[in-house]
Amino acid sequence: MRIETRLRLGYVSLVGLLLVIAGGTALELHRFGTRIERDLGRAYRGASASLAVLDALEREHEIVEAVLATDEPVPERPLVRIRSAVDAQLDELENIAETAPERQAVATARRQLERYRRTADALLASDRRPAVESYDHLALPAWEQARAAVRTLLEAKQRVMEQAASTARQAAWQRAGALALIVTLALVLFTMLSRSLERRVLAPLESLRVTAEAVASGDPYRRVITVEDDELGLIGRQLNALLDRQQQLLAESEARRIAERRLLIGVLRLLAPDAFLLR
């Protein structure tokens, strides 16, 4: 495989992993934030509606009790307005109820509230207004049961918010651990890429430099060690072949020079002794 191909594959893999990390983390955080926002929003709406119902029930109870205690005319408009607010908040609780116990609690609150209102209206409409003790004995138990059902809903919504907060903390730790693991993998991949670059590019280049310096210094037997079948390996093999060819040419030249010298000496020996001395 070519060095360029190796480097491109390595860096493309590293960049791809980083993009997957960034994109996956952003997408998961968006999904998690959306889910937490939805759960907390519903729980907050339910808790707010429950508190509003409890407050309206308290005011309705105070109005009825004050009328019965003072034998004054029934303030129809404030009472109707408070009861309408209670009914609207109960409708809101029914719409955002997610579990069977929550829906059952809303139904119980409605049933007990209707019972309380029937009894309270009967007491308010009677000619002889009973004492507050009679109101407490006849109507107040149903009011307390309706209030208890609403408080059950409020506690359930508070538990949902607490659970959502706990889930958010756990998920944050889990995602932090996963992100740390992925970053560690990216660092390991980058280290492996650097080691591969050092082993397959820098080391062969160093071998070429050392061999060239040795040959230039007069060491004709130094050769490049080639392992990989890439561009640097091809250059190393070509340099070795060039050095081998140069060594072969030098050997052939030396052999030819020795042969010529021997031939010349033989020719001179065949000539006169005076001519032999001239050599």
PDB file of C-alpha atoms in Angstrom:
ATOM      1  CA  MET A   1       0.000   0.000   0.000  1.00  0.00           C
ATOM      2  CA  ARG A   2       1.307   3.467  -0.851  1.00  0.00           C
ATOM      3  CA  ILE A   3       2.360   5.865   1.884  1.00  0.00           C
ATOM      4  CA  GLU A   4      -0.083   8.480   0.636  1.00  0.00           C
ATOM      5  CA  THR A   5      -2.920   5.963   0.833  1.00  0.00           C
ATOM      6  CA  ARG A   6      -1.907   4.927   4.355  1.00  0.00           C
ATOM      7  CA  LEU A   7      -1.726   8.510   5.559  1.00  0.00           C
ATOM      8  CA  ARG A   8      -5.044   9.417   3.986  1.00  0.00           C
ATOM      9  CA  LEU A   9      -6.765   6.374   5.437  1.00  0.00           C
ATOM     10  CA  GLY A  10      -5.299   7.054   8.859  1.00  0.00           C
ATOM     11  CA  TYR A  11      -6.246  10.695   8.974  1.00  0.00           C
ATOM     12  CA  VAL A  12      -9.643  10.086   7.417  1.00  0.00           C
ATOM     13  CA  SER A  13     -10.306   7.452  10.103  1.00  0.00           C
ATOM     14  CA  LEU A  14      -9.213   9.874  12.823  1.00  0.00           C
ATOM     15  CA  VAL A  15     -11.304  12.734  11.467  1.00  0.00           C
ATOM     16  CA  GLY A  16     -14.257  10.403  10.969  1.00  0.00           C
ATOM     17  CA  LEU A  17     -14.012   9.198  14.553  1.00  0.00           C
ATOM     18  CA  LEU A  18     -13.875  12.760  15.842  1.00  0.00           C
ATOM     19  CA  LEU A  19     -16.904  13.696  13.721  1.00  0.00           C
ATOM     20  CA  VAL A  20     -18.788  10.658  15.011  1.00  0.00           C
ATOM     21  CA  ILE A  21     -17.881  11.655  18.560  1.00  0.00           C
ATOM     22  CA  ALA A  22     -19.019  15.247  18.101  1.00  0.00           C
ATOM     23  CA  GLY A  23     -22.175  14.393  16.140  1.00  0.00           C
ATOM     24  CA  GLY A  24     -23.208  11.495  18.371  1.00  0.00           C
ATOM     25  CA  THR A  25     -22.607  13.490  21.537  1.00  0.00           C
ATOM     26  CA  ALA A  26     -24.556  16.483  20.238  1.00  0.00           C
ATOM     27  CA  LEU A  27     -27.462  14.301  19.069  1.00  0.00           C
ATOM     28  CA  GLU A  28     -27.592  12.346  22.313  1.00  0.00           C
ATOM     29  CA  LEU A  29     -27.458  15.510  24.401  1.00  0.00           C
ATOM     30  CA  HIS A  30     -30.275  16.980  22.309  1.00  0.00           C
ATOM     31  CA  ARG A  31     -32.433  13.880  22.768  1.00  0.00           C
ATOM     32  CA  PHE A  32     -31.658  13.691  26.455  1.00  0.00           C
ATOM     33  CA  GLY A  33     -32.353  17.391  26.967  1.00  0.00           C
ATOM     34  CA  THR A  34     -35.635  17.122  25.068  1.00  0.00           C
ATOM     35  CA  ARG A  35     -36.746  14.126  27.112  1.00  0.00           C
ATOM     36  CA  ILE A  36     -35.799  15.731  30.426  1.00  0.00           C
ATOM     37  CA  GLU A  37     -37.457  18.984  29.415  1.00  0.00           C
ATOM     38  CA  ARG A  38     -40.648  17.133  28.490  1.00  0.00           C
ATOM     39  CA  ASP A  39     -40.747  15.110  31.709  1.00  0.00           C
ATOM     40  CA  LEU A  40     -39.914  18.062  33.924  1.00  0.00           C
ATOM     41  CA  GLY A  41     -42.376  20.266  32.063  1.00  0.00           C
ATOM     42  CA  ARG A  42     -45.240  17.824  32.611  1.00  0.00           C
ATOM     43  CA  ALA A  43     -44.272  17.294  36.233  1.00  0.00           C
ATOM     44  CA  TYR A  44     -44.039  21.040  36.813  1.00  0.00           C
ATOM     45  CA  ARG A  45     -47.424  21.617  35.192  1.00  0.00           C
ATOM     46  CA  GLY A  46     -48.937  18.897  37.341  1.00  0.00           C
ATOM     47  CA  ALA A  47     -47.380  20.260  40.525  1.00  0.00           C
ATOM     48  CA  SER A  48     -48.516  23.804  39.690  1.00  0.00           C
ATOM     49  CA  ALA A  49     -52.057  22.620  38.938  1.00  0.00           C
ATOM     50  CA  SER A  50     -52.131  20.578  42.153  1.00  0.00           C
ATOM     51  CA  LEU A  51     -51.027  23.566  44.217  1.00  0.00           C
ATOM     52  CA  ALA A  52     -53.630  25.734  42.500  1.00  0.00           C
ATOM     53  CA  VAL A  53     -56.359  23.167  43.286  1.00  0.00           C
ATOM     54  CA  LEU A  54     -55.274  22.971  46.917  1.00  0.00           C
ATOM     55  CA  ASP A  55     -55.289  26.748  47.215  1.00  0.00           C
ATOM     56  CA  ALA A  56     -58.717  27.046  45.574  1.00  0.00           C
ATOM     57  CA  LEU A  57     -60.112  24.291  47.797  1.00  0.00           C
ATOM     58  CA  GLU A  58     -58.887  26.151  50.869  1.00  0.00           C
ATOM     59  CA  ARG A  59     -60.589  29.346  49.707  1.00  0.00           C
ATOM     60  CA  GLU A  60     -63.824  27.513  48.880  1.00  0.00           C
ATOM     61  CA  HIS A  61     -63.804  25.906  52.318  1.00  0.00           C
ATOM     62  CA  GLU A  62     -63.161  29.278  53.991  1.00  0.00           C
ATOM     63  CA  ILE A  63     -66.031  30.950  52.108  1.00  0.00           C
ATOM     64  CA  VAL A  64     -68.536  28.208  52.941  1.00  0.00           C
ATOM     65  CA  GLU A  65     -67.425  28.029  56.572  1.00  0.00           C
ATOM     66  CA  ALA A  66     -67.596  31.830  56.941  1.00  0.00           C
ATOM     67  CA  VAL A  67     -71.119  31.948  55.501  1.00  0.00           C
ATOM     68  CA  LEU A  68     -72.310  29.162  57.779  1.00  0.00           C
ATOM     69  CA  ALA A  69     -70.701  30.751  60.822  1.00  0.00           C
ATOM     70  CA  THR A  70     -72.094  34.257  60.248  1.00  0.00           C
ATOM     71  CA  ASP A  71     -75.407  33.357  58.570  1.00  0.00           C
ATOM     72  CA  GLU A  72     -74.672  35.905  55.821  1.00  0.00           C
ATOM     73  CA  PRO A  73     -75.897  35.689  52.198  1.00  0.00           C
ATOM     74  CA  VAL A  74     -73.994  33.299  49.990  1.00  0.00           C
ATOM     75  CA  PRO A  75     -71.444  35.172  47.787  1.00  0.00           C
ATOM     76  CA  GLU A  76     -72.365  33.401  44.600  1.00  0.00           C
ATOM     77  CA  ARG A  77     -69.915  35.074  42.209  1.00  0.00           C
ATOM     78  CA  PRO A  78     -66.729  34.447  44.247  1.00  0.00           C
ATOM     79  CA  LEU A  79     -67.850  30.909  45.006  1.00  0.00           C
ATOM     80  CA  VAL A  80     -68.655  30.188  41.358  1.00  0.00           C
ATOM     81  CA  ARG A  81     -65.329  31.680  40.276  1.00  0.00           C
ATOM     82  CA  ILE A  82     -63.347  29.586  42.752  1.00  0.00           C
ATOM     83  CA  ARG A  83     -65.216  26.408  41.834  1.00  0.00           C
ATOM     84  CA  SER A  84     -64.602  27.099  38.125  1.00  0.00           C
ATOM     85  CA  ALA A  85     -60.890  27.529  38.857  1.00  0.00           C
ATOM     86  CA  VAL A  86     -60.829  24.212  40.735  1.00  0.00           C
ATOM     87  CA  ASP A  87     -62.617  22.419  37.898  1.00  0.00           C
ATOM     88  CA  ALA A  88     -60.247  23.910  35.308  1.00  0.00           C
ATOM     89  CA  GLN A  89     -57.187  22.828  37.260  1.00  0.00           C
ATOM     90  CA  LEU A  90     -58.644  19.328  37.694  1.00  0.00           C
ATOM     91  CA  ASP A  91     -59.149  19.178  33.917  1.00  0.00           C
ATOM     92  CA  GLU A  92     -55.486  20.159  33.515  1.00  0.00           C
ATOM     93  CA  LEU A  93     -54.445  17.417  35.934  1.00  0.00           C
ATOM     94  CA  GLU A  94     -56.555  14.894  34.047  1.00  0.00           C
ATOM     95  CA  ASN A  95     -54.983  15.876  30.722  1.00  0.00           C
ATOM     96  CA  ILE A  96     -51.400  15.536  31.952  1.00  0.00           C
ATOM     97  CA  ALA A  97     -51.972  12.377  34.002  1.00  0.00           C
ATOM     98  CA  GLU A  98     -49.638   9.680  32.666  1.00  0.00           C
ATOM     99  CA  THR A  99     -50.215   6.706  34.942  1.00  0.00           C
ATOM    100  CA  ALA A 100     -53.254   4.828  36.189  1.00  0.00           C
ATOM    101  CA  PRO A 101     -52.720   5.921  39.844  1.00  0.00           C
ATOM    102  CA  GLU A 102     -52.657   9.567  38.762  1.00  0.00           C
ATOM    103  CA  ARG A 103     -55.863   9.226  36.766  1.00  0.00           C
ATOM    104  CA  GLN A 104     -57.460   7.386  39.680  1.00  0.00           C
ATOM    105  CA  ALA A 105     -56.417  10.169  42.058  1.00  0.00           C
ATOM    106  CA  VAL A 106     -58.021  12.782  39.771  1.00  0.00           C
ATOM    107  CA  ALA A 107     -61.210  10.747  39.591  1.00  0.00           C
ATOM    108  CA  THR A 108     -61.250  10.390  43.382  1.00  0.00           C
ATOM    109  CA  ALA A 109     -60.745  14.133  43.818  1.00  0.00           C
ATOM    110  CA  ARG A 110     -63.645  14.872  41.438  1.00  0.00           C
ATOM    111  CA  ARG A 111     -65.950  12.395  43.139  1.00  0.00           C
ATOM    112  CA  GLN A 112     -65.214  13.613  46.646  1.00  0.00           C
ATOM    113  CA  LEU A 113     -65.407  17.251  45.560  1.00  0.00           C
ATOM    114  CA  GLU A 114     -68.844  16.713  44.037  1.00  0.00           C
ATOM    115  CA  ARG A 115     -69.966  15.034  47.244  1.00  0.00           C
ATOM    116  CA  TYR A 116     -68.618  17.913  49.307  1.00  0.00           C
ATOM    117  CA  ARG A 117     -70.297  20.517  47.109  1.00  0.00           C
ATOM    118  CA  ARG A 118     -73.656  18.759  47.206  1.00  0.00           C
ATOM    119  CA  THR A 119     -73.557  18.642  50.992  1.00  0.00           C
ATOM    120  CA  ALA A 120     -72.277  22.227  51.297  1.00  0.00           C
ATOM    121  CA  ASP A 121     -74.922  23.555  48.878  1.00  0.00           C
ATOM    122  CA  ALA A 122     -77.632  21.706  50.783  1.00  0.00           C
ATOM    123  CA  LEU A 123     -76.456  23.258  54.046  1.00  0.00           C
ATOM    124  CA  LEU A 124     -76.227  26.710  52.471  1.00  0.00           C
ATOM    125  CA  ALA A 125     -79.700  26.391  50.940  1.00  0.00           C
ATOM    126  CA  SER A 126     -81.453  25.201  54.109  1.00  0.00           C
ATOM    127  CA  ASP A 127     -83.734  27.591  55.939  1.00  0.00           C
ATOM    128  CA  ARG A 128     -82.104  27.012  59.252  1.00  0.00           C
ATOM    129  CA  ARG A 129     -78.387  27.251  58.838  1.00  0.00           C
ATOM    130  CA  PRO A 130     -76.673  24.522  60.852  1.00  0.00           C
ATOM    131  CA  ALA A 131     -73.712  25.280  62.996  1.00  0.00           C
ATOM    132  CA  VAL A 132     -70.126  24.922  61.838  1.00  0.00           C
ATOM    133  CA  GLU A 133     -69.924  21.639  63.762  1.00  0.00           C
ATOM    134  CA  SER A 134     -72.601  20.141  61.523  1.00  0.00           C
ATOM    135  CA  TYR A 135     -70.680  21.333  58.454  1.00  0.00           C
ATOM    136  CA  ASP A 136     -67.526  19.765  59.807  1.00  0.00           C
ATOM    137  CA  HIS A 137     -69.345  16.500  60.413  1.00  0.00           C
ATOM    138  CA  LEU A 138     -71.318  16.284  57.149  1.00  0.00           C
ATOM    139  CA  ALA A 139     -69.287  18.015  54.425  1.00  0.00           C
ATOM    140  CA  LEU A 140     -65.725  18.412  55.590  1.00  0.00           C
ATOM    141  CA  PRO A 141     -64.734  14.691  55.354  1.00  0.00           C
ATOM    142  CA  ALA A 142     -65.429  14.675  51.617  1.00  0.00           C
ATOM    143  CA  TRP A 143     -63.459  17.929  51.230  1.00  0.00           C
ATOM    144  CA  GLU A 144     -60.530  16.416  53.111  1.00  0.00           C
ATOM    145  CA  GLN A 145     -60.595  13.304  50.925  1.00  0.00           C
ATOM    146  CA  ALA A 146     -60.605  15.441  47.780  1.00  0.00           C
ATOM    147  CA  ARG A 147     -57.720  17.458  49.188  1.00  0.00           C
ATOM    148  CA  ALA A 148     -55.832  14.268  50.070  1.00  0.00           C
ATOM    149  CA  ALA A 149     -56.234  12.962  46.505  1.00  0.00           C
ATOM    150  CA  VAL A 150     -54.841  16.206  45.113  1.00  0.00           C
ATOM    151  CA  ARG A 151     -51.952  16.065  47.572  1.00  0.00           C
ATOM    152  CA  THR A 152     -51.258  12.544  46.329  1.00  0.00           C
ATOM    153  CA  LEU A 153     -50.966  13.936  42.804  1.00  0.00           C
ATOM    154  CA  LEU A 154     -48.669  16.714  44.038  1.00  0.00           C
ATOM    155  CA  GLU A 155     -46.392  14.214  45.779  1.00  0.00           C
ATOM    156  CA  ALA A 156     -46.329  12.028  42.648  1.00  0.00           C
ATOM    157  CA  LYS A 157     -45.278  14.997  40.503  1.00  0.00           C
ATOM    158  CA  GLN A 158     -42.605  15.931  43.046  1.00  0.00           C
ATOM    159  CA  ARG A 159     -41.265  12.368  42.889  1.00  0.00           C
ATOM    160  CA  VAL A 160     -41.207  12.596  39.091  1.00  0.00           C
ATOM    161  CA  MET A 161     -39.160  15.793  39.271  1.00  0.00           C
ATOM    162  CA  GLU A 162     -36.770  14.262  41.791  1.00  0.00           C
ATOM    163  CA  GLN A 163     -36.420  11.144  39.658  1.00  0.00           C
ATOM    164  CA  ALA A 164     -35.815  13.265  36.542  1.00  0.00           C
ATOM    165  CA  ALA A 165     -33.087  15.187  38.361  1.00  0.00           C
ATOM    166  CA  SER A 166     -31.494  11.938  39.547  1.00  0.00           C
ATOM    167  CA  THR A 167     -31.724  10.473  36.059  1.00  0.00           C
ATOM    168  CA  ALA A 168     -30.137  13.589  34.628  1.00  0.00           C
ATOM    169  CA  ARG A 169     -27.212  13.295  37.044  1.00  0.00           C
ATOM    170  CA  GLN A 170     -26.705   9.598  36.292  1.00  0.00           C
ATOM    171  CA  ALA A 171     -26.990  10.155  32.557  1.00  0.00           C
ATOM    172  CA  ALA A 172     -24.514  13.021  32.758  1.00  0.00           C
ATOM    173  CA  TRP A 173     -21.972  10.762  34.484  1.00  0.00           C
ATOM    174  CA  GLN A 174     -22.591   7.964  32.002  1.00  0.00           C
ATOM    175  CA  ARG A 175     -22.197  10.264  29.016  1.00  0.00           C
ATOM    176  CA  ALA A 176     -19.084  11.780  30.537  1.00  0.00           C
ATOM    177  CA  GLY A 177     -17.631   8.278  30.918  1.00  0.00           C
ATOM    178  CA  ALA A 178     -18.594   7.332  27.375  1.00  0.00           C
ATOM    179  CA  LEU A 179     -17.132  10.555  26.021  1.00  0.00           C
ATOM    180  CA  ALA A 180     -13.920   9.961  27.959  1.00  0.00           C
ATOM    181  CA  LEU A 181     -13.739   6.436  26.532  1.00  0.00           C
ATOM    182  CA  ILE A 182     -14.270   7.658  22.976  1.00  0.00           C
ATOM    183  CA  VAL A 183     -11.671  10.408  23.420  1.00  0.00           C
ATOM    184  CA  THR A 184      -9.270   7.787  24.762  1.00  0.00           C
ATOM    185  CA  LEU A 185      -9.910   5.652  21.692  1.00  0.00           C
ATOM    186  CA  ALA A 186      -9.263   8.682  19.482  1.00  0.00           C
ATOM    187  CA  LEU A 187      -5.981   9.320  21.284  1.00  0.00           C
ATOM    188  CA  VAL A 188      -5.009   5.660  20.932  1.00  0.00           C
ATOM    189  CA  LEU A 189      -5.810   5.805  17.215  1.00  0.00           C
ATOM    190  CA  PHE A 190      -3.781   8.999  16.863  1.00  0.00           C
ATOM    191  CA  THR A 191      -0.879   7.360  18.724  1.00  0.00           C
ATOM    192  CA  MET A 192      -1.060   4.305  16.479  1.00  0.00           C
ATOM    193  CA  LEU A 193      -1.115   6.562  13.424  1.00  0.00           C
ATOM    194  CA  SER A 194       1.913   8.465  14.710  1.00  0.00           C
ATOM    195  CA  ARG A 195       3.778   5.235  15.447  1.00  0.00           C
ATOM    196  CA  SER A 196       2.915   3.923  12.008  1.00  0.00           C
ATOM    197  CA  LEU A 197       4.132   7.179  10.466  1.00  0.00           C
ATOM    198  CA  GLU A 198       7.357   6.941  12.445  1.00  0.00           C
ATOM    199  CA  ARG A 199       7.924   3.271  11.613  1.00  0.00           C
ATOM    200  CA  ARG A 200       6.943   3.317   7.955  1.00  0.00           C
ATOM    201  CA  VAL A 201       8.005   6.808   6.889  1.00  0.00           C
ATOM    202  CA  LEU A 202      10.483   8.395   9.246  1.00  0.00           C
ATOM    203  CA  ALA A 203      12.529   5.247   9.937  1.00  0.00           C
ATOM    204  CA  PRO A 204      13.014   4.430   6.213  1.00  0.00           C
ATOM    205  CA  LEU A 205      13.961   8.052   5.560  1.00  0.00           C
ATOM    206  CA  GLU A 206      16.527   7.863   8.349  1.00  0.00           C
ATOM    207  CA  SER A 207      17.894   4.630   6.897  1.00  0.00           C
ATOM    208  CA  LEU A 208      18.224   6.295   3.488  1.00  0.00           C
ATOM    209  CA  ARG A 209      20.042   9.259   5.048  1.00  0.00           C
ATOM    210  CA  VAL A 210      22.473   7.064   7.003  1.00  0.00           C
ATOM    211  CA  THR A 211      23.176   4.900   3.953  1.00  0.00           C
ATOM    212  CA  ALA A 212      23.779   7.922   1.721  1.00  0.00           C
ATOM    213  CA  GLU A 213      26.149   9.464   4.264  1.00  0.00           C
ATOM    214  CA  ALA A 214      28.035   6.165   4.684  1.00  0.00           C
ATOM    215  CA  VAL A 215      28.431   5.709   0.932  1.00  0.00           C
ATOM    216  CA  ALA A 216      29.562   9.333   0.562  1.00  0.00           C
ATOM    217  CA  SER A 217      32.102   8.736   3.342  1.00  0.00           C
ATOM    218  CA  GLY A 218      33.670   5.833   1.446  1.00  0.00           C
ATOM    219  CA  ASP A 219      31.759   2.786   2.655  1.00  0.00           C
ATOM    220  CA  PRO A 220      30.726   1.035  -0.575  1.00  0.00           C
ATOM    221  CA  TYR A 221      29.169  -1.954   1.217  1.00  0.00           C
ATOM    222  CA  ARG A 222      26.464  -0.092   3.169  1.00  0.00           C
ATOM    223  CA  ARG A 223      22.928  -0.906   1.981  1.00  0.00           C
ATOM    224  CA  VAL A 224      19.422   0.271   2.811  1.00  0.00           C
ATOM    225  CA  ILE A 225      17.284  -2.194   4.761  1.00  0.00           C
ATOM    226  CA  THR A 226      13.933  -2.364   2.937  1.00  0.00           C
ATOM    227  CA  VAL A 227      10.870  -4.063   4.407  1.00  0.00           C
ATOM    228  CA  GLU A 228       7.748  -2.275   3.174  1.00  0.00           C
ATOM    229  CA  ASP A 229       6.511  -2.423  -0.389  1.00  0.00           C
ATOM    230  CA  ASP A 230       5.854   1.293  -0.780  1.00  0.00           C
ATOM    231  CA  GLU A 231       7.507   4.363  -2.295  1.00  0.00           C
ATOM    232  CA  LEU A 232      10.311   4.467   0.253  1.00  0.00           C
ATOM    233  CA  GLY A 233      10.853   0.738  -0.106  1.00  0.00           C
ATOM    234  CA  LEU A 234      11.071   1.164  -3.887  1.00  0.00           C
ATOM    235  CA  ILE A 235      13.598   4.006  -3.471  1.00  0.00           C
ATOM    236  CA  GLY A 236      15.631   1.888  -1.061  1.00  0.00           C
ATOM    237  CA  ARG A 237      15.705  -1.087  -3.427  1.00  0.00           C
ATOM    238  CA  GLN A 238      16.649   1.152  -6.357  1.00  0.00           C
ATOM    239  CA  LEU A 239      19.427   2.723  -4.311  1.00  0.00           C
ATOM    240  CA  ASN A 240      20.684  -0.728  -3.298  1.00  0.00           C
ATOM    241  CA  ALA A 241      20.564  -1.835  -6.932  1.00  0.00           C
ATOM    242  CA  LEU A 242      22.459   1.307  -7.929  1.00  0.00           C
ATOM    243  CA  LEU A 243      25.108   0.684  -5.283  1.00  0.00           C
ATOM    244  CA  ASP A 244      25.356  -2.976  -6.299  1.00  0.00           C
ATOM    245  CA  ARG A 245      25.722  -1.960  -9.945  1.00  0.00           C
ATOM    246  CA  GLN A 246      28.358   0.584  -9.012  1.00  0.00           C
ATOM    247  CA  GLN A 247      30.208  -2.047  -6.977  1.00  0.00           C
ATOM    248  CA  GLN A 248      29.970  -4.452  -9.896  1.00  0.00           C
ATOM    249  CA  LEU A 249      31.306  -1.825 -12.318  1.00  0.00           C
ATOM    250  CA  LEU A 250      34.180  -1.025  -9.967  1.00  0.00           C
ATOM    251  CA  ALA A 251      34.998  -4.711  -9.637  1.00  0.00           C
ATOM    252  CA  GLU A 252      34.872  -5.176 -13.395  1.00  0.00           C
ATOM    253  CA  SER A 253      37.049  -2.080 -13.897  1.00  0.00           C
ATOM    254  CA  GLU A 254      39.549  -3.331 -11.325  1.00  0.00           C
ATOM    255  CA  ALA A 255      39.628  -6.760 -12.929  1.00  0.00           C
ATOM    256  CA  ARG A 256      40.101  -5.200 -16.359  1.00  0.00           C
ATOM    257  CA  ARG A 257      42.901  -2.972 -15.031  1.00  0.00           C
ATOM    258  CA  ILE A 258      44.651  -5.953 -13.470  1.00  0.00           C
ATOM    259  CA  ALA A 259      44.328  -7.936 -16.675  1.00  0.00           C
ATOM    260  CA  GLU A 260      45.713  -5.087 -18.746  1.00  0.00           C
ATOM    261  CA  ARG A 261      48.591  -4.672 -16.341  1.00  0.00           C
ATOM    262  CA  ARG A 262      49.422  -8.342 -16.517  1.00  0.00           C
ATOM    263  CA  LEU A 263      49.216  -8.230 -20.323  1.00  0.00           C
ATOM    264  CA  LEU A 264      51.519  -5.239 -20.452  1.00  0.00           C
ATOM    265  CA  ILE A 265      54.017  -6.885 -18.140  1.00  0.00           C
ATOM    266  CA  GLY A 266      53.988 -10.031 -20.274  1.00  0.00           C
ATOM    267  CA  VAL A 267      54.575  -8.031 -23.467  1.00  0.00           C
ATOM    268  CA  LEU A 268      57.415  -6.123 -21.891  1.00  0.00           C
ATOM    269  CA  ARG A 269      59.057  -9.318 -20.726  1.00  0.00           C
ATOM    270  CA  LEU A 270      59.087 -10.569 -24.295  1.00  0.00           C
ATOM    271  CA  LEU A 271      60.937  -7.499 -25.416  1.00  0.00           C
ATOM    272  CA  ALA A 272      64.593  -6.696 -24.867  1.00  0.00           C
ATOM    273  CA  PRO A 273      65.827  -6.235 -21.257  1.00  0.00           C
ATOM    274  CA  ASP A 274      66.465  -2.561 -21.908  1.00  0.00           C
ATOM    275  CA  ALA A 275      62.902  -2.068 -22.948  1.00  0.00           C
ATOM    276  CA  PHE A 276      61.751  -3.978 -19.906  1.00  0.00           C
ATOM    277  CA  LEU A 277      63.537  -1.504 -17.707  1.00  0.00           C
ATOM    278  CA  LEU A 278      61.657   1.357 -19.301  1.00  0.00           C
ATOM    279  CA  ARG A 279      58.407   0.298 -17.705  1.00  0.00           C
TER     280      ARG A 279
END
